[in-house]
Amino acid sequence: MPKLNVKPKLNVKKNDQVLVLAGKNRGARGRVMRVFAGDGKALVEHVNMMKRHTRPNPQKGIAGGILEREAPIQISNLMVICPECGAPSRLGRKRVDDGPGQRVCKKCGATFS
Ligand SMILES: [Zn+2]
């Protein structure tokens, strides 16, 4: 089998507002902080928090204890909230001339980058 080197088309971008569709945070909304394109995952602010136990390290100024951090969540479990109509929407893609692809809200038809 030839190795397919196709990047999945991700509709989620950094700073998008998204709705979580599955998992323990189902129904939560948050801002995308980071997208891991290779893994198809994203970090969403205040969603999928994990407790991390940290050992104190005075030389590095780390206090130690239990820190809460976001853990990556599958992008397929996220839905982008349209900045125009505010609804969680499926997105299409539109290419205007030679410009970068625009994303299109399938509910209200608004385009955004
Ligand atoms: Zn919309």
Coordinates of C-alpha atoms and ligand atoms in Angstrom, one line a residue:
M1 CA 0.0 0.0 0.0
P2 CA 1.4 3.4 -0.9
K3 CA 1.6 5.7 2.1
L4 CA -1.1 8.3 1.8
N5 CA 0.3 11.7 2.7
V6 CA -3.0 13.6 2.8
K7 CA -3.5 16.2 5.5
P8 CA -7.0 16.0 6.9
K9 CA -8.9 19.2 6.3
L10 CA -9.5 20.8 9.6
N11 CA -12.1 23.4 9.9
V12 CA -11.1 24.4 13.4
K13 CA -8.6 27.1 13.8
K14 CA -6.9 28.8 16.7
N15 CA -9.1 31.3 18.5
D16 CA -12.3 29.8 17.2
Q17 CA -15.2 29.5 19.6
V18 CA -16.2 25.8 19.6
L19 CA -18.9 23.6 21.1
V20 CA -17.8 20.3 22.5
L21 CA -20.0 17.5 21.1
A22 CA -18.7 14.4 23.0
G23 CA -16.9 13.3 26.1
K24 CA -17.2 14.4 29.6
N25 CA -17.3 18.1 28.6
R26 CA -20.2 17.7 26.2
G27 CA -22.0 20.9 25.7
A28 CA -19.1 23.1 26.9
R29 CA -18.0 26.0 24.8
G30 CA -14.6 27.5 24.7
R31 CA -11.8 29.1 22.7
V32 CA -9.4 27.0 20.7
M33 CA -5.9 27.7 22.1
R34 CA -3.9 25.4 19.9
V35 CA -4.5 23.0 17.0
F36 CA -2.4 19.8 16.6
A37 CA -3.0 19.2 12.9
G38 CA -1.0 16.0 12.8
D39 CA -3.1 14.4 15.6
G40 CA -6.4 15.9 14.7
K41 CA -6.7 17.3 18.1
A42 CA -7.0 20.7 19.7
L43 CA -6.6 22.4 23.0
V44 CA -9.8 24.2 24.1
E45 CA -9.7 26.6 26.9
H46 CA -11.2 25.2 30.1
V47 CA -12.3 22.0 28.4
N48 CA -11.0 18.5 29.2
M49 CA -9.0 19.7 32.2
M50 CA -6.4 17.3 33.5
K51 CA -4.8 17.4 36.9
R52 CA -1.1 17.3 36.7
H53 CA 0.9 16.5 39.8
T54 CA 4.0 18.6 39.8
R55 CA 7.0 18.1 42.0
P56 CA 8.3 21.4 43.5
N57 CA 11.6 22.6 42.0
P58 CA 12.8 25.7 43.8
Q59 CA 15.7 26.2 41.3
K60 CA 13.2 26.7 38.5
G61 CA 10.6 28.5 40.7
I62 CA 8.1 25.7 40.4
A63 CA 5.9 25.5 43.4
G64 CA 4.6 22.0 42.9
G65 CA 1.3 20.6 43.8
I66 CA -1.6 19.8 41.5
L67 CA -2.0 22.0 38.5
E68 CA -5.0 21.9 36.2
R69 CA -4.2 21.9 32.5
E70 CA -6.2 21.5 29.3
A71 CA -5.7 18.2 27.5
P72 CA -6.1 17.9 23.7
I73 CA -9.5 16.9 22.5
Q74 CA -10.4 15.2 19.2
I75 CA -11.3 17.9 16.6
S76 CA -14.1 15.6 15.3
N77 CA -15.8 16.1 18.7
L78 CA -15.8 19.9 18.2
M79 CA -18.1 22.1 16.2
V80 CA -17.2 25.7 15.3
I81 CA -19.5 28.4 16.5
C82 CA -20.2 30.8 13.7
P83 CA -19.0 34.3 14.7
E84 CA -21.9 35.8 12.6
C85 CA -25.0 33.9 13.7
G86 CA -23.6 32.4 17.0
A87 CA -24.8 29.0 16.1
P88 CA -22.7 25.8 16.1
S89 CA -22.5 25.3 12.4
R90 CA -21.2 23.0 9.8
L91 CA -18.7 24.8 7.7
G92 CA -18.1 24.7 4.0
R93 CA -15.2 26.1 2.1
K94 CA -15.1 28.7 -0.6
R95 CA -12.1 29.9 -2.6
V96 CA -12.3 33.4 -3.8
D97 CA -10.1 33.9 -6.8
D98 CA -6.6 33.1 -5.7
G99 CA -7.1 34.2 -2.2
P100 CA -6.9 31.9 0.8
G101 CA -9.8 29.6 1.3
Q102 CA -12.6 31.1 3.2
R103 CA -14.8 29.2 5.6
V104 CA -18.5 29.5 5.0
C105 CA -21.2 29.0 7.7
K106 CA -23.8 26.6 6.3
K107 CA -26.5 28.2 8.4
C108 CA -26.2 31.9 7.7
G109 CA -23.9 31.9 4.7
A110 CA -21.4 34.2 6.3
T111 CA -17.8 33.8 5.3
F112 CA -14.8 34.1 7.6
S113 CA -11.2 33.1 7.4
Ligands
ZN1 ZN -23.5 31.6 10.7

